[in-house]
Amino acid sequence: MLRGGGPCSREIVSTLISSSCGRIASLVKNAGLLNKEKMISVFPKISLKPEVEAYLQSVFKNKELLTALGSEQSEMKFDALLSRLSHPPAFTSVRVHTCAASTDHIKKLLTEEIRKQFKGWPMSNIAVLEHPELPDVLLIPVLGPRLNLQRHSIEVIVGAQCGNAVLRGAHVFIPGILSAPKRMKAGDAVSVYSDICGKCKRGAVEFMGSKTFVGNGIAELSRNEIFCSNCTLRGVGIRMAEPVYISPSFDNLLSRFVFLQNLPSVVVSHVLDPKPGERILDICAAPGGKTTHIAALMNDKGEVIAMDKIANKVKKIKQNAENLQLSCIKVFCYDGTKALAKEGIWDGQGPPFLPESFDRVLLDAPCSGLGQRPNMACDWSLKEITSYPPLQRKLFRVAVNLLKPGGTLVYSTCTITLAENEEQVAWALDLFPCLHLESQEPHLGEGGMMGAGLSYDQRKLLQRFDPSSVTEGGASVSPSDLNSSQIAHLIKSANRDTIGFFIAKFVKVQDVS
């Protein structure tokens, strides 16, 4: 993901650091954590079709949960979830490519880069934290939201996906711009708004529909250059100077040494626990973050087979593998549901593969993606949201058959529904007696959700990252402010205030009957 961000005015940052209204609680030097306020929702809760919101409400207010929590607390958690989903996580998670550099070395380089980007401002002294349970992860607090940014008269409308990227630190790239006034020229100060409902037509002079402010920036091109060019333009169109949320720019920064990856996505590969020399299958691998992580954990020794059925996504996996100089990865454009060879036929090269061909299998399944953050609107229908479980089960059957006895299968999604997570686990345990749930290491999330008929002990073995469980943000701190208890507090915040995610780990104890 391309990211960006720029220095902001001294006055605005000072206001951010001192304000108790912000999502990031201030730390006064040598005085411990102060002002542990709940995040003020500067954006509306995620916009969903009524049928989808009703469906999710039934999930988070199922009978088991209502019995355990009560109606009022269940409703509060559901409302908190919808609000959290529209805001970015409190920390940027950076995975260090440990085959190429040590975490400590990259920490020093990142700290220097932050100081360069924010020279003279409070952000320049912010702490880069090493995760104590993930030795290849660095965490950088995200500052914001800033509530008092002055709006400019020139308004630029961007698509919802572009707006979400801006909230995680990106600049506005030209393809994401939908609307700009005729008078806009290069160098103008502009305010950027996200068209969260997808109603703005590309090339519009103005837009009067629903929009959400995501920050201020400087136009790199005029309106005419953006919309009247005879060729497709790439690159930055608006360079963000005052984003609502501040994080450092990672655009082409240490690209051979770091990979921007959400914290739970890093946890998945550690849970899989690949070993050098093994044969691993990543059955739905695009864009390759987990694939390259698996290869790195194996010290690039062994074989990692990565598959995806969409050619452009396969190209991205190859690019990431080449950029990180990993040679043990083999990438195939192939439909994972057809990856099991019939009648023992195999050409010895690519898919389909013979049964019991892999030591470990990762099924990071296609899903509804409702755990992604930030996401201010989802216009999918209930039919679309509920269409994934049958596909996930097809892929799961293939994964089980391709796994060797004694091998490990990890199933994960970036969504929050029961049907795609705990209910799939219950289905798998019922259908495949050869599968046993295993404990996960590390276990940074919560246990599984009630409502799928799993026992307490079974739910304890699962790992669910639930944004609704966040009670406070992280803290914007400098290295000199930190002691061990404060670091522990920040890491706890980082483990909780992340995207919605689910992980289950199975071991195959006998042949599939």
XYZ file of C-alpha atoms in Angstrom:
513
model
C 0.000 0.000 0.000
C 1.316 3.420 -0.902
C 1.392 5.753 2.033
C 2.298 9.339 2.666
C 1.881 12.226 5.023
C 3.533 15.543 5.577
C 4.554 17.940 8.297
C 1.836 20.020 9.854
C 1.810 23.413 11.465
C 3.327 23.868 14.936
C 0.057 25.198 16.282
C -2.012 22.265 15.061
C 0.349 19.590 16.338
C 0.694 21.334 19.688
C -3.086 21.386 19.945
C -3.168 17.680 19.108
C -0.620 16.711 21.711
C -2.240 18.707 24.505
C -5.899 18.052 23.704
C -7.806 15.599 25.862
C -10.408 15.388 23.086
C -8.027 13.474 20.799
C -8.016 9.731 20.262
C -4.350 9.648 21.278
C -3.943 10.300 24.987
C -1.084 12.634 25.941
C 1.842 11.580 28.044
C 3.350 14.225 30.305
C 7.042 13.589 30.798
C 7.804 11.508 33.914
C 4.145 11.699 34.995
C 2.700 8.527 33.462
C -0.353 8.142 31.262
C -2.925 10.896 31.594
C -6.309 11.796 30.092
C -7.439 8.282 29.212
C -10.466 9.498 27.285
C -12.656 7.489 24.987
C -12.179 8.376 21.344
C -14.516 11.084 20.075
C -16.119 9.867 16.862
C -15.075 12.511 14.365
C -16.486 10.380 11.553
C -19.949 8.847 11.467
C -20.152 5.144 12.192
C -19.713 2.919 9.157
C -22.623 3.268 6.736
C -24.255 -0.058 5.914
C -27.392 -1.056 4.065
C -30.213 -1.526 6.609
C -30.437 -5.242 5.896
C -26.687 -5.669 6.498
C -26.725 -3.658 9.731
C -29.672 -5.722 10.971
C -27.786 -8.918 10.103
C -24.667 -7.813 11.966
C -26.739 -6.701 14.926
C -28.236 -10.204 15.103
C -24.694 -11.603 15.144
C -23.488 -9.360 17.943
C -26.716 -9.771 19.902
C -27.087 -13.545 19.515
C -28.656 -15.531 22.343
C -25.394 -16.677 23.915
C -23.974 -13.156 23.988
C -27.192 -11.655 25.310
C -27.225 -14.201 28.127
C -23.599 -13.498 29.001
C -23.483 -9.710 28.560
C -27.060 -8.513 28.690
C -28.914 -6.473 26.090
C -27.509 -3.067 27.061
C -23.840 -4.091 27.019
C -24.277 -6.048 23.774
C -25.815 -2.983 22.136
C -22.989 -0.781 23.403
C -20.348 -3.144 21.995
C -22.110 -3.245 18.636
C -22.321 0.558 18.444
C -18.656 0.788 19.459
C -17.754 -1.633 16.675
C -19.539 0.409 13.993
C -17.815 3.578 15.217
C -14.372 1.998 15.410
C -14.591 0.593 11.892
C -14.789 4.089 10.408
C -11.525 5.151 12.106
C -7.991 3.871 11.465
C -6.144 1.729 14.018
C -4.105 3.587 16.631
C -0.742 2.244 15.437
C 1.056 1.664 12.166
C 2.524 -1.831 12.142
C 5.760 -2.373 10.212
C 7.079 -5.876 9.578
C 10.852 -6.029 9.285
C 12.242 -8.315 6.596
C 14.633 -10.080 8.939
C 16.379 -11.962 6.136
C 17.811 -8.620 5.052
C 18.231 -6.584 8.254
C 17.788 -6.768 12.010
C 14.782 -5.256 13.735
C 17.039 -3.064 15.855
C 18.807 -1.664 12.772
C 15.518 -0.882 11.001
C 14.179 0.721 14.179
C 17.107 3.144 14.105
C 16.591 3.885 10.401
C 12.851 4.490 10.890
C 13.494 6.768 13.850
C 15.927 8.799 11.744
C 13.427 8.974 8.878
C 10.654 10.226 11.166
C 12.964 12.927 12.474
C 13.752 14.006 8.908
C 10.128 14.096 7.812
C 8.918 15.988 10.864
C 12.003 18.037 11.665
C 11.182 20.714 14.219
C 7.731 19.334 15.144
C 6.621 17.167 18.083
C 6.181 14.145 15.773
C 9.973 14.088 15.281
C 10.522 12.619 18.736
C 7.783 10.013 18.741
C 8.702 6.520 19.899
C 9.155 3.582 17.530
C 8.306 0.537 19.627
C 9.526 -3.050 19.302
C 6.771 -5.589 19.859
C 7.849 -7.915 22.706
C 6.046 -10.991 21.301
C 6.582 -10.364 17.586
C 10.333 -9.981 17.093
C 9.960 -8.715 13.521
C 7.374 -5.998 14.243
C 7.803 -2.278 14.904
C 4.913 -0.071 16.016
C 4.491 3.643 15.365
C 1.659 5.542 17.116
C -0.765 7.301 14.776
C -1.541 10.840 15.939
C -5.090 12.106 15.732
C -7.807 12.822 15.090
C -7.278 16.571 14.782
C -10.591 18.260 15.352
C -9.892 21.916 14.541
C -8.302 21.965 11.102
C -9.323 25.020 9.099
C -11.235 24.182 5.908
C -10.173 25.759 2.598
C -12.565 27.128 -0.026
C -11.219 24.785 -2.716
C -12.741 21.362 -2.139
C -11.436 18.184 -3.759
C -13.577 15.043 -3.664
C -11.885 11.644 -3.687
C -13.279 8.129 -3.862
C -14.024 6.209 -0.680
C -11.063 3.869 -1.092
C -8.727 6.819 -1.607
C -10.246 8.572 1.416
C -9.631 5.491 3.551
C -6.002 5.415 2.426
C -5.581 9.087 3.358
C -6.796 8.267 6.861
C -3.910 5.797 7.140
C -1.360 8.346 5.993
C -1.471 8.281 2.183
C -1.221 11.210 -0.172
C -3.996 11.533 -2.778
C -2.957 9.859 -6.002
C -4.372 11.193 -9.263
C -6.675 8.233 -10.090
C -8.452 8.741 -6.752
C -9.562 12.315 -7.513
C -13.215 12.574 -8.574
C -14.030 16.284 -8.411
C -12.230 19.636 -8.252
C -13.346 23.221 -9.004
C -12.389 24.900 -12.279
C -10.176 27.444 -10.534
C -7.906 24.866 -8.872
C -4.295 25.179 -9.986
C -1.013 23.626 -8.920
C 0.158 24.951 -5.559
C -3.327 25.733 -4.215
C -4.217 24.817 -0.652
C -7.219 22.489 -0.800
C -9.474 20.549 1.557
C -9.965 16.881 0.743
C -13.301 15.109 1.249
C -14.175 11.446 0.825
C -17.256 10.485 -1.182
C -18.188 7.695 1.181
C -21.444 6.839 -0.598
C -19.991 6.617 -4.110
C -22.290 9.267 -5.640
C -19.752 11.702 -7.124
C -19.129 11.462 -10.878
C -15.546 11.715 -12.065
C -14.795 15.153 -13.481
C -17.518 16.977 -11.572
C -16.866 20.678 -10.903
C -18.541 20.489 -7.493
C -20.280 17.888 -5.380
C -23.195 18.599 -3.060
C -23.740 15.048 -1.813
C -22.634 13.353 1.403
C -18.902 13.783 2.039
C -16.471 13.485 4.938
C -13.465 15.723 5.562
C -10.159 13.809 5.719
C -7.604 16.634 5.716
C -5.908 19.493 3.884
C -3.263 19.336 1.204
C -1.484 21.097 -1.651
C -2.531 20.470 -5.259
C 0.309 19.131 -7.387
C -1.615 19.734 -10.631
C -4.394 21.958 -11.921
C -7.901 20.654 -12.538
C -7.282 20.759 -16.313
C -4.128 18.666 -15.977
C -6.002 16.056 -13.907
C -9.136 15.681 -16.011
C -8.198 16.917 -19.503
C -5.056 14.914 -20.156
C -4.996 12.622 -23.192
C -3.178 9.953 -21.235
C -3.731 8.223 -17.895
C -1.846 10.134 -15.219
C -0.206 8.499 -12.222
C 1.546 9.835 -9.159
C 0.534 12.230 -6.412
C -2.266 14.673 -7.203
C -2.731 16.181 -3.730
C 0.137 16.136 -1.260
C -1.421 15.943 2.192
C -0.050 18.603 4.545
C -2.650 18.482 7.334
C -4.300 15.054 7.424
C -6.872 14.328 10.116
C -4.610 11.462 11.234
C -0.823 11.825 11.100
C 1.647 9.041 10.385
C 5.022 9.037 8.625
C 5.344 8.548 4.885
C 6.334 5.033 3.830
C 6.205 5.660 0.083
C 9.287 3.790 -1.215
C 10.835 3.994 2.258
C 13.191 1.072 3.006
C 11.144 -1.007 0.587
C 13.611 -3.916 0.604
C 13.625 -4.062 4.378
C 10.084 -3.348 5.630
C 6.554 -4.376 4.733
C 3.532 -2.430 5.952
C 1.179 -5.039 7.363
C -1.685 -4.963 9.855
C -0.710 -6.514 13.162
C -3.080 -9.541 13.002
C -1.800 -10.336 9.500
C 1.696 -10.631 10.950
C 0.417 -12.808 13.787
C -1.018 -15.316 11.282
C 2.354 -16.351 9.863
C 3.839 -16.721 13.344
C 0.889 -18.935 14.302
C 1.517 -21.080 11.200
C 5.107 -21.433 12.500
C 6.825 -22.535 9.265
C 10.230 -24.228 9.514
C 13.214 -24.108 7.131
C 13.067 -26.881 4.540
C 9.301 -27.405 4.716
C 6.832 -27.249 1.847
C 4.153 -24.651 2.540
C 0.994 -23.737 0.601
C -0.535 -20.248 0.739
C -3.747 -21.075 -1.071
C -5.157 -17.526 -1.495
C -1.950 -15.535 -1.354
C -2.450 -12.087 -2.928
C -0.969 -9.553 -2.448
C 1.801 -11.606 -0.856
C 2.342 -10.085 2.576
C 1.840 -13.375 4.396
C 3.604 -15.320 1.632
C 6.778 -13.272 1.962
C 6.548 -13.398 5.750
C 6.323 -17.201 5.677
C 9.392 -17.343 3.419
C 11.297 -15.002 5.742
C 10.423 -17.112 8.806
C 11.849 -20.104 6.909
C 15.063 -18.156 6.238
C 14.232 -18.542 2.541
C 14.942 -22.282 2.811
C 12.286 -24.695 1.607
C 9.398 -24.113 -0.765
C 6.463 -21.735 -0.481
C 3.726 -22.233 -3.077
C 1.554 -19.133 -3.513
C -1.647 -19.214 -5.541
C -4.296 -16.745 -6.653
C -6.737 -16.992 -9.532
C -6.533 -13.323 -10.622
C -3.582 -12.515 -12.893
C -3.022 -8.944 -11.680
C -2.906 -10.142 -8.087
C -0.448 -12.869 -8.991
C 1.779 -10.217 -10.544
C 1.734 -8.321 -7.242
C 2.826 -11.427 -5.299
C 5.753 -11.866 -7.687
C 6.718 -8.214 -7.364
C 6.737 -8.400 -3.573
C 8.786 -11.612 -3.582
C 11.314 -10.129 -6.007
C 11.524 -6.847 -4.107
C 12.337 -8.695 -0.887
C 14.720 -10.996 -2.793
C 13.078 -14.225 -1.657
C 13.897 -17.178 -3.889
C 11.921 -20.004 -2.245
C 8.533 -18.644 -3.379
C 6.822 -20.140 -6.429
C 3.742 -18.266 -7.640
C 0.900 -19.697 -9.735
C -2.216 -18.162 -11.243
C -4.677 -20.858 -10.256
C -8.093 -21.330 -8.665
C -7.569 -22.727 -5.179
C -10.843 -24.672 -5.270
C -9.324 -26.791 -8.083
C -5.876 -27.238 -6.557
C -6.374 -30.910 -5.601
C -5.265 -33.291 -8.373
C -7.794 -35.888 -9.480
C -6.907 -39.542 -9.985
C -3.353 -39.023 -8.796
C -2.369 -36.979 -11.848
C 0.380 -34.417 -11.236
C 2.927 -32.966 -13.634
C 5.534 -32.417 -10.937
C 5.490 -28.654 -11.424
C 2.475 -26.579 -10.444
C -1.122 -27.098 -9.359
C -3.185 -29.180 -9.084
C -1.245 -31.046 -6.415
C -1.433 -34.592 -5.074
C -3.164 -35.176 -1.717
C -1.026 -34.748 1.399
C 1.628 -32.710 -0.439
C 2.255 -29.954 2.101
C 3.662 -29.708 5.612
C 1.578 -26.619 6.377
C -1.263 -24.796 4.649
C -2.407 -21.225 5.129
C -5.972 -20.485 4.065
C -6.366 -16.730 4.400
C -9.793 -17.022 2.892
C -11.650 -14.604 0.616
C -14.167 -12.913 2.902
C -16.585 -10.015 3.293
C -13.735 -7.874 4.684
C -15.930 -6.201 7.290
C -13.036 -5.948 9.727
C -11.006 -3.598 7.547
C -10.285 -0.160 8.989
C -10.893 2.601 8.253
C -14.080 1.959 6.323
C -16.785 4.617 6.469
C -19.204 2.905 4.097
C -19.960 -0.510 2.682
C -22.613 -0.633 -0.046
C -22.715 -4.415 -0.351
C -26.062 -6.182 -0.152
C -26.811 -8.877 2.398
C -26.629 -11.427 -0.425
C -23.058 -10.317 -1.179
C -22.034 -10.275 2.494
C -23.343 -13.807 3.043
C -21.990 -15.274 -0.210
C -18.537 -16.177 1.135
C -19.048 -19.185 3.459
C -19.729 -21.685 0.607
C -16.522 -20.616 -1.183
C -14.558 -20.745 2.074
C -15.752 -24.303 2.644
C -14.713 -25.394 -0.862
C -11.254 -24.010 -0.248
C -11.131 -25.559 3.228
C -11.884 -29.043 1.846
C -9.025 -28.679 -0.622
C -6.672 -27.415 2.109
C -7.420 -30.387 4.384
C -6.823 -32.875 1.576
C -3.538 -31.241 0.554
C -2.201 -31.282 4.126
C 0.049 -34.092 5.317
C -0.903 -36.049 8.458
C 0.666 -34.240 11.366
C 0.623 -31.008 9.390
C -0.737 -27.599 10.418
C -3.624 -25.733 8.793
C -4.275 -22.098 9.685
C -7.561 -20.489 8.649
C -7.946 -16.715 8.824
C -10.199 -13.876 7.660
C -10.316 -10.097 7.988
C -14.017 -10.053 8.798
C -16.179 -10.028 11.925
C -19.148 -12.319 11.172
C -19.803 -15.602 12.930
C -20.691 -17.354 9.669
C -17.212 -16.794 8.214
C -15.306 -17.448 11.423
C -16.501 -19.471 14.426
C -19.277 -21.218 12.476
C -16.694 -22.359 9.930
C -14.614 -23.807 12.748
C -17.628 -25.675 14.141
C -18.415 -27.003 10.632
C -14.805 -28.135 10.092
C -14.552 -29.942 13.428
C -17.814 -31.756 12.709
C -16.931 -32.724 9.122
C -13.246 -33.589 9.559
C -12.558 -35.851 12.580
C -8.879 -35.713 11.599
C -8.696 -32.025 12.560
C -7.951 -30.899 16.090
C -7.912 -27.302 17.252
C -4.520 -26.216 18.539
C -3.415 -23.405 20.819
C -1.882 -20.394 19.079
C 1.425 -18.714 19.751
C 1.421 -15.779 20.008
C -2.138 -15.217 21.207
C -2.638 -11.445 21.204
C -6.355 -11.212 20.406
C -9.389 -12.372 22.343
C -10.935 -15.824 22.254
C -13.671 -16.785 19.813
C -17.130 -15.248 19.930
C -20.117 -16.969 21.484
C -22.995 -18.013 19.249
C -21.572 -20.764 17.034
C -22.057 -23.668 19.446
C -18.380 -24.008 20.317
C -17.393 -24.845 23.889
C -15.534 -22.429 26.137
C -12.336 -24.467 25.765
C -12.669 -24.448 21.972
C -13.271 -20.700 21.856
C -10.190 -20.140 24.013
C -8.050 -21.733 21.295
C -9.313 -19.286 18.664
C -8.070 -15.750 18.177
C -10.401 -12.854 17.339
C -9.243 -9.253 17.049
C -12.313 -7.202 17.924
C -12.199 -3.384 17.504
C -15.269 -3.054 19.748
C -13.174 -4.147 22.731
C -10.985 -1.020 22.523
C -11.627 1.261 25.480
C -8.937 3.878 24.840
C -6.364 4.888 22.275
C -2.606 4.642 22.438
C -0.314 7.429 23.558
C 1.850 9.859 21.630
C 5.164 9.655 23.404
C 8.853 10.318 23.016
C 11.464 7.677 23.849
C 12.646 9.589 26.924
C 9.128 9.432 28.386
C 8.863 5.650 28.375
C 9.264 3.237 31.221
C 8.426 -0.481 31.172
C 4.855 -0.088 32.427
C 4.091 2.588 29.843
C 5.528 0.454 27.040
C 3.341 -2.434 28.217
C 0.308 -0.126 28.077
C 1.130 0.961 24.533
C 1.651 -2.608 23.311
C -1.668 -3.619 24.844
C -3.337 -0.754 22.980
C -1.657 -1.808 19.728
C -2.828 -5.413 20.160
C -6.429 -4.314 20.622
C -6.827 -1.225 18.447
C -6.343 -2.936 15.091
C -8.446 -4.282 12.254
C -11.110 -6.924 12.838
C -9.515 -10.334 12.229
C -9.931 -14.036 12.998
C -7.458 -16.942 13.261
C -7.987 -20.667 13.841
C -5.188 -23.261 13.957
C -5.743 -26.959 13.259
C -3.494 -30.034 13.258
C -4.313 -33.019 11.045
C -3.954 -36.077 13.232
C -4.887 -38.804 10.726
C -5.680 -39.382 7.082
C -8.930 -37.949 5.712
C -11.414 -40.800 5.436
